[in-house]
Amino acid sequence: MPKVSAIAPVYKAEKYLRKCVESVLAQTFNDFELILIDDKSPDNSGAICDELALLDSRIRVIHNAENQGACLARKTGLDAAKGEYIQFVDSDDWLEPTMIEKLYNKAIDTNADMVYCDYYEETDKGQIIRYLEEADKIEIMKLLVVGSRPNYRRPGHMLLWNRLCKKEIYDKVDFPSDLRCHEDVYLMTQAHYFSQKAVY
């Protein structure tokens, strides 16, 4: 059983998918599975998923019969996941090589339900590092429910893909079928509520 399940919903991602998957496979932490959810993508994403799965036994591909949207695609991957911890990955993102290792080690060392981290944002002007802050559960819940601070466009506490979280936490979270956008905030509000300890 892998310690970590990385889950990537895939839709219209043929331009970015290879880079994304290669960044996961290049992790210094090796005890993981990568679940690719082809959400009935109309481009070549599904075929690329199958092609990549032939190259590495840690990759599993699930092809949805119809498009469900990112929220339910994530739930499909979660239901199939075997790892103790979940790392959601967006198919147009990439991971630094040590990301999962650092998050996993921090989770084990601190007995945390969730570990979150800073992230890069790629813009026309290049890469920007988005720094987060250590915050307790109440502060994070206020941030998620009330909204972000001024000059902080996309608070990292609202994101799914910059964290490692125990599967048992996500198993308590509601993934609604009619949620088609901004699912990060809805899902993370619940995940933080159910987490006893979240660490930066």
PDB file of C-alpha atoms in Angstrom:
ATOM      1  CA  MET A   1       0.000   0.000   0.000  1.00  0.00           C
ATOM      2  CA  PRO A   2       1.486   3.361  -0.948  1.00  0.00           C
ATOM      3  CA  LYS A   3       1.907   5.965   1.757  1.00  0.00           C
ATOM      4  CA  VAL A   4       0.684   8.754  -0.555  1.00  0.00           C
ATOM      5  CA  SER A   5      -1.892   8.870  -3.333  1.00  0.00           C
ATOM      6  CA  ALA A   6      -1.452  11.740  -5.781  1.00  0.00           C
ATOM      7  CA  ILE A   7      -4.708  12.462  -7.625  1.00  0.00           C
ATOM      8  CA  ALA A   8      -4.962  14.543 -10.795  1.00  0.00           C
ATOM      9  CA  PRO A   9      -8.262  15.321 -12.532  1.00  0.00           C
ATOM     10  CA  VAL A  10      -7.528  15.686 -16.239  1.00  0.00           C
ATOM     11  CA  TYR A  11      -9.562  17.756 -18.670  1.00  0.00           C
ATOM     12  CA  LYS A  12      -8.279  19.600 -21.760  1.00  0.00           C
ATOM     13  CA  ALA A  13      -4.763  19.250 -20.400  1.00  0.00           C
ATOM     14  CA  GLU A  14      -2.806  17.902 -23.351  1.00  0.00           C
ATOM     15  CA  LYS A  15      -0.463  20.930 -23.372  1.00  0.00           C
ATOM     16  CA  TYR A  16       0.557  20.544 -19.740  1.00  0.00           C
ATOM     17  CA  LEU A  17      -0.115  16.937 -18.762  1.00  0.00           C
ATOM     18  CA  ARG A  18       3.288  15.447 -19.544  1.00  0.00           C
ATOM     19  CA  LYS A  19       5.133  18.091 -17.519  1.00  0.00           C
ATOM     20  CA  CYS A  20       2.734  17.596 -14.637  1.00  0.00           C
ATOM     21  CA  VAL A  21       3.082  13.812 -14.575  1.00  0.00           C
ATOM     22  CA  GLU A  22       6.852  13.922 -15.047  1.00  0.00           C
ATOM     23  CA  SER A  23       7.142  16.247 -12.048  1.00  0.00           C
ATOM     24  CA  VAL A  24       5.226  13.763  -9.906  1.00  0.00           C
ATOM     25  CA  LEU A  25       7.265  10.795 -11.102  1.00  0.00           C
ATOM     26  CA  ALA A  26      10.480  12.721 -10.378  1.00  0.00           C
ATOM     27  CA  GLN A  27       9.667  13.084  -6.683  1.00  0.00           C
ATOM     28  CA  THR A  28      12.414  12.172  -4.221  1.00  0.00           C
ATOM     29  CA  PHE A  29       9.663  10.429  -2.252  1.00  0.00           C
ATOM     30  CA  ASN A  30       8.928   7.178  -4.075  1.00  0.00           C
ATOM     31  CA  ASP A  31       6.228   5.463  -2.038  1.00  0.00           C
ATOM     32  CA  PHE A  32       3.233   6.874  -3.891  1.00  0.00           C
ATOM     33  CA  GLU A  33       0.668   6.104  -6.542  1.00  0.00           C
ATOM     34  CA  LEU A  34      -0.513   8.587  -9.148  1.00  0.00           C
ATOM     35  CA  ILE A  35      -4.171   8.371 -10.124  1.00  0.00           C
ATOM     36  CA  LEU A  36      -5.101  10.201 -13.322  1.00  0.00           C
ATOM     37  CA  ILE A  37      -8.819  10.839 -13.782  1.00  0.00           C
ATOM     38  CA  ASP A  38      -9.609  11.425 -17.459  1.00  0.00           C
ATOM     39  CA  ASP A  39     -12.806  13.421 -17.062  1.00  0.00           C
ATOM     40  CA  LYS A  40     -14.081  12.637 -20.572  1.00  0.00           C
ATOM     41  CA  SER A  41     -11.626  15.147 -22.026  1.00  0.00           C
ATOM     42  CA  PRO A  42     -12.358  16.008 -25.681  1.00  0.00           C
ATOM     43  CA  ASP A  43      -8.671  16.407 -26.570  1.00  0.00           C
ATOM     44  CA  ASN A  44      -5.850  13.836 -26.458  1.00  0.00           C
ATOM     45  CA  SER A  45      -5.523  13.943 -22.682  1.00  0.00           C
ATOM     46  CA  GLY A  46      -7.030  10.478 -22.176  1.00  0.00           C
ATOM     47  CA  ALA A  47      -4.662   8.873 -24.666  1.00  0.00           C
ATOM     48  CA  ILE A  48      -1.703  10.644 -23.055  1.00  0.00           C
ATOM     49  CA  CYS A  49      -2.783   9.282 -19.669  1.00  0.00           C
ATOM     50  CA  ASP A  50      -2.791   5.741 -21.036  1.00  0.00           C
ATOM     51  CA  GLU A  51       0.562   6.278 -22.727  1.00  0.00           C
ATOM     52  CA  LEU A  52       2.159   7.541 -19.522  1.00  0.00           C
ATOM     53  CA  ALA A  53       0.684   4.682 -17.484  1.00  0.00           C
ATOM     54  CA  LEU A  54       2.561   2.207 -19.671  1.00  0.00           C
ATOM     55  CA  LEU A  55       5.841   3.838 -18.653  1.00  0.00           C
ATOM     56  CA  ASP A  56       5.444   3.644 -14.871  1.00  0.00           C
ATOM     57  CA  SER A  57       3.571   1.098 -12.752  1.00  0.00           C
ATOM     58  CA  ARG A  58       2.771   3.739 -10.113  1.00  0.00           C
ATOM     59  CA  ILE A  59       0.300   5.380 -12.514  1.00  0.00           C
ATOM     60  CA  ARG A  60      -3.346   4.310 -12.603  1.00  0.00           C
ATOM     61  CA  VAL A  61      -5.822   5.781 -15.060  1.00  0.00           C
ATOM     62  CA  ILE A  62      -9.570   6.070 -14.614  1.00  0.00           C
ATOM     63  CA  HIS A  63     -11.628   7.155 -17.639  1.00  0.00           C
ATOM     64  CA  ASN A  64     -14.939   8.747 -16.712  1.00  0.00           C
ATOM     65  CA  ALA A  65     -17.819   7.788 -19.002  1.00  0.00           C
ATOM     66  CA  GLU A  66     -19.017  11.395 -18.960  1.00  0.00           C
ATOM     67  CA  ASN A  67     -17.650  14.725 -17.843  1.00  0.00           C
ATOM     68  CA  GLN A  68     -18.255  15.215 -14.121  1.00  0.00           C
ATOM     69  CA  GLY A  69     -16.241  18.352 -13.402  1.00  0.00           C
ATOM     70  CA  ALA A  70     -13.119  18.679 -11.271  1.00  0.00           C
ATOM     71  CA  CYS A  71     -14.910  18.228  -7.929  1.00  0.00           C
ATOM     72  CA  LEU A  72     -16.411  14.819  -8.691  1.00  0.00           C
ATOM     73  CA  ALA A  73     -13.315  13.763 -10.635  1.00  0.00           C
ATOM     74  CA  ARG A  74     -11.307  14.359  -7.465  1.00  0.00           C
ATOM     75  CA  LYS A  75     -13.851  12.292  -5.511  1.00  0.00           C
ATOM     76  CA  THR A  76     -13.522   9.469  -8.041  1.00  0.00           C
ATOM     77  CA  GLY A  77      -9.775   9.469  -7.480  1.00  0.00           C
ATOM     78  CA  LEU A  78     -10.204   9.675  -3.715  1.00  0.00           C
ATOM     79  CA  ASP A  79     -12.506   6.650  -3.690  1.00  0.00           C
ATOM     80  CA  ALA A  80      -9.885   4.672  -5.629  1.00  0.00           C
ATOM     81  CA  ALA A  81      -6.917   5.879  -3.567  1.00  0.00           C
ATOM     82  CA  LYS A  82      -4.958   3.447  -1.393  1.00  0.00           C
ATOM     83  CA  GLY A  83      -2.597   5.891   0.321  1.00  0.00           C
ATOM     84  CA  GLU A  84      -2.827   7.177   3.883  1.00  0.00           C
ATOM     85  CA  TYR A  85      -2.218  10.716   2.642  1.00  0.00           C
ATOM     86  CA  ILE A  86      -3.659  12.509  -0.383  1.00  0.00           C
ATOM     87  CA  GLN A  87      -1.853  14.987  -2.633  1.00  0.00           C
ATOM     88  CA  PHE A  88      -4.241  16.599  -5.118  1.00  0.00           C
ATOM     89  CA  VAL A  89      -2.507  17.802  -8.270  1.00  0.00           C
ATOM     90  CA  ASP A  90      -3.972  20.011 -10.986  1.00  0.00           C
ATOM     91  CA  SER A  91      -3.003  18.770 -14.435  1.00  0.00           C
ATOM     92  CA  ASP A  92      -1.632  22.164 -15.505  1.00  0.00           C
ATOM     93  CA  ASP A  93       0.643  22.367 -12.445  1.00  0.00           C
ATOM     94  CA  TRP A  94       4.028  20.891 -11.606  1.00  0.00           C
ATOM     95  CA  LEU A  95       5.615  19.833  -8.317  1.00  0.00           C
ATOM     96  CA  GLU A  96       9.079  20.643  -7.052  1.00  0.00           C
ATOM     97  CA  PRO A  97      11.057  17.367  -6.741  1.00  0.00           C
ATOM     98  CA  THR A  98      11.116  17.378  -2.928  1.00  0.00           C
ATOM     99  CA  MET A  99       7.563  18.557  -2.338  1.00  0.00           C
ATOM    100  CA  ILE A 100       5.895  15.301  -1.303  1.00  0.00           C
ATOM    101  CA  GLU A 101       8.922  14.189   0.717  1.00  0.00           C
ATOM    102  CA  LYS A 102       9.018  17.421   2.718  1.00  0.00           C
ATOM    103  CA  LEU A 103       5.276  17.477   3.321  1.00  0.00           C
ATOM    104  CA  TYR A 104       5.149  13.789   4.295  1.00  0.00           C
ATOM    105  CA  ASN A 105       8.101  14.032   6.676  1.00  0.00           C
ATOM    106  CA  LYS A 106       6.570  17.105   8.307  1.00  0.00           C
ATOM    107  CA  ALA A 107       3.249  15.312   8.687  1.00  0.00           C
ATOM    108  CA  ILE A 108       4.906  12.311  10.346  1.00  0.00           C
ATOM    109  CA  ASP A 109       7.212  14.397  12.556  1.00  0.00           C
ATOM    110  CA  THR A 110       4.367  16.590  13.836  1.00  0.00           C
ATOM    111  CA  ASN A 111       1.543  14.017  13.692  1.00  0.00           C
ATOM    112  CA  ALA A 112      -0.423  16.451  11.524  1.00  0.00           C
ATOM    113  CA  ASP A 113      -3.614  15.699   9.639  1.00  0.00           C
ATOM    114  CA  MET A 114      -2.628  18.254   7.009  1.00  0.00           C
ATOM    115  CA  VAL A 115       0.571  20.004   5.923  1.00  0.00           C
ATOM    116  CA  TYR A 116       0.461  23.000   3.578  1.00  0.00           C
ATOM    117  CA  CYS A 117       3.223  24.989   1.881  1.00  0.00           C
ATOM    118  CA  ASP A 118       4.157  28.013  -0.208  1.00  0.00           C
ATOM    119  CA  TYR A 119       3.771  27.768  -3.965  1.00  0.00           C
ATOM    120  CA  TYR A 120       4.900  29.261  -7.242  1.00  0.00           C
ATOM    121  CA  GLU A 121       2.585  31.140  -9.547  1.00  0.00           C
ATOM    122  CA  GLU A 122       3.625  31.383 -13.183  1.00  0.00           C
ATOM    123  CA  THR A 123       2.750  34.682 -14.863  1.00  0.00           C
ATOM    124  CA  ASP A 124       3.703  36.538 -18.026  1.00  0.00           C
ATOM    125  CA  LYS A 125       6.450  38.187 -15.968  1.00  0.00           C
ATOM    126  CA  GLY A 126       7.855  34.885 -14.698  1.00  0.00           C
ATOM    127  CA  GLN A 127       7.512  32.950 -11.476  1.00  0.00           C
ATOM    128  CA  ILE A 128       6.221  34.536  -8.286  1.00  0.00           C
ATOM    129  CA  ILE A 129       6.520  32.783  -4.940  1.00  0.00           C
ATOM    130  CA  ARG A 130       3.352  33.002  -2.895  1.00  0.00           C
ATOM    131  CA  TYR A 131       4.267  32.813   0.776  1.00  0.00           C
ATOM    132  CA  LEU A 132       1.813  31.643   3.385  1.00  0.00           C
ATOM    133  CA  GLU A 133       1.746  32.040   7.130  1.00  0.00           C
ATOM    134  CA  GLU A 134       1.395  29.639  10.001  1.00  0.00           C
ATOM    135  CA  ALA A 135      -2.166  29.985  11.254  1.00  0.00           C
ATOM    136  CA  ASP A 136      -4.303  28.154  13.763  1.00  0.00           C
ATOM    137  CA  LYS A 137      -7.534  26.436  12.828  1.00  0.00           C
ATOM    138  CA  ILE A 138      -9.777  29.334  13.870  1.00  0.00           C
ATOM    139  CA  GLU A 139      -7.764  31.865  11.853  1.00  0.00           C
ATOM    140  CA  ILE A 140      -7.865  29.636   8.787  1.00  0.00           C
ATOM    141  CA  MET A 141     -11.603  29.039   9.117  1.00  0.00           C
ATOM    142  CA  LYS A 142     -12.208  32.785   9.369  1.00  0.00           C
ATOM    143  CA  LEU A 143     -10.063  33.341   6.297  1.00  0.00           C
ATOM    144  CA  LEU A 144     -11.949  30.703   4.326  1.00  0.00           C
ATOM    145  CA  VAL A 145     -15.432  31.802   5.380  1.00  0.00           C
ATOM    146  CA  VAL A 146     -15.042  35.578   5.574  1.00  0.00           C
ATOM    147  CA  GLY A 147     -12.578  36.076   2.737  1.00  0.00           C
ATOM    148  CA  SER A 148      -8.991  36.966   2.022  1.00  0.00           C
ATOM    149  CA  ARG A 149      -6.880  39.752   3.423  1.00  0.00           C
ATOM    150  CA  PRO A 150      -6.265  42.867   1.268  1.00  0.00           C
ATOM    151  CA  ASN A 151      -3.511  42.485  -1.346  1.00  0.00           C
ATOM    152  CA  TYR A 152      -3.584  38.715  -0.992  1.00  0.00           C
ATOM    153  CA  ARG A 153      -5.221  37.661  -4.200  1.00  0.00           C
ATOM    154  CA  ARG A 154      -5.431  33.904  -3.748  1.00  0.00           C
ATOM    155  CA  PRO A 155      -4.773  32.788  -0.188  1.00  0.00           C
ATOM    156  CA  GLY A 156      -2.990  29.453  -0.088  1.00  0.00           C
ATOM    157  CA  HIS A 157      -5.208  28.215   2.734  1.00  0.00           C
ATOM    158  CA  MET A 158      -7.985  27.953   0.139  1.00  0.00           C
ATOM    159  CA  LEU A 159      -6.087  25.673  -2.237  1.00  0.00           C
ATOM    160  CA  LEU A 160      -6.224  21.902  -2.549  1.00  0.00           C
ATOM    161  CA  TRP A 161      -2.958  21.330  -4.372  1.00  0.00           C
ATOM    162  CA  ASN A 162      -0.420  22.910  -2.012  1.00  0.00           C
ATOM    163  CA  ARG A 163      -0.906  20.398   0.763  1.00  0.00           C
ATOM    164  CA  LEU A 164      -0.782  16.808   1.895  1.00  0.00           C
ATOM    165  CA  CYS A 165      -3.811  15.666   3.878  1.00  0.00           C
ATOM    166  CA  LYS A 166      -4.839  12.402   5.508  1.00  0.00           C
ATOM    167  CA  LYS A 167      -7.313  10.458   3.408  1.00  0.00           C
ATOM    168  CA  GLU A 168      -9.524   9.938   6.441  1.00  0.00           C
ATOM    169  CA  ILE A 169     -10.057  13.718   6.584  1.00  0.00           C
ATOM    170  CA  TYR A 170     -11.081  13.967   2.927  1.00  0.00           C
ATOM    171  CA  ASP A 171     -13.354  10.943   3.396  1.00  0.00           C
ATOM    172  CA  LYS A 172     -15.486  13.133   5.699  1.00  0.00           C
ATOM    173  CA  VAL A 173     -15.716  15.962   3.161  1.00  0.00           C
ATOM    174  CA  ASP A 174     -18.762  16.454   0.939  1.00  0.00           C
ATOM    175  CA  PHE A 175     -17.920  16.588  -2.783  1.00  0.00           C
ATOM    176  CA  PRO A 176     -21.177  17.886  -4.332  1.00  0.00           C
ATOM    177  CA  SER A 177     -22.098  16.903  -7.871  1.00  0.00           C
ATOM    178  CA  ASP A 178     -23.280  20.387  -8.814  1.00  0.00           C
ATOM    179  CA  LEU A 179     -20.090  22.206  -7.796  1.00  0.00           C
ATOM    180  CA  ARG A 180     -18.338  23.143 -11.040  1.00  0.00           C
ATOM    181  CA  CYS A 181     -15.991  25.950 -10.016  1.00  0.00           C
ATOM    182  CA  HIS A 182     -14.177  27.312  -6.949  1.00  0.00           C
ATOM    183  CA  GLU A 183     -14.403  23.905  -5.344  1.00  0.00           C
ATOM    184  CA  ASP A 184     -11.129  24.516  -3.483  1.00  0.00           C
ATOM    185  CA  VAL A 185     -12.716  26.907  -0.968  1.00  0.00           C
ATOM    186  CA  TYR A 186     -15.740  24.687  -0.341  1.00  0.00           C
ATOM    187  CA  LEU A 187     -13.659  21.544   0.120  1.00  0.00           C
ATOM    188  CA  MET A 188     -10.865  23.151   2.153  1.00  0.00           C
ATOM    189  CA  THR A 189     -13.298  24.764   4.587  1.00  0.00           C
ATOM    190  CA  GLN A 190     -14.543  21.278   5.436  1.00  0.00           C
ATOM    191  CA  ALA A 191     -11.080  19.703   5.484  1.00  0.00           C
ATOM    192  CA  HIS A 192      -9.786  22.296   7.948  1.00  0.00           C
ATOM    193  CA  TYR A 193     -12.888  21.835  10.085  1.00  0.00           C
ATOM    194  CA  PHE A 194     -12.303  18.077  10.349  1.00  0.00           C
ATOM    195  CA  SER A 195      -8.523  18.373  10.827  1.00  0.00           C
ATOM    196  CA  GLN A 196      -7.260  18.381  14.381  1.00  0.00           C
ATOM    197  CA  LYS A 197      -3.835  19.664  13.355  1.00  0.00           C
ATOM    198  CA  ALA A 198      -2.747  21.546  10.227  1.00  0.00           C
ATOM    199  CA  VAL A 199       0.918  22.492   9.924  1.00  0.00           C
ATOM    200  CA  TYR A 200       2.759  24.952   7.638  1.00  0.00           C
TER     201      TYR A 200
END
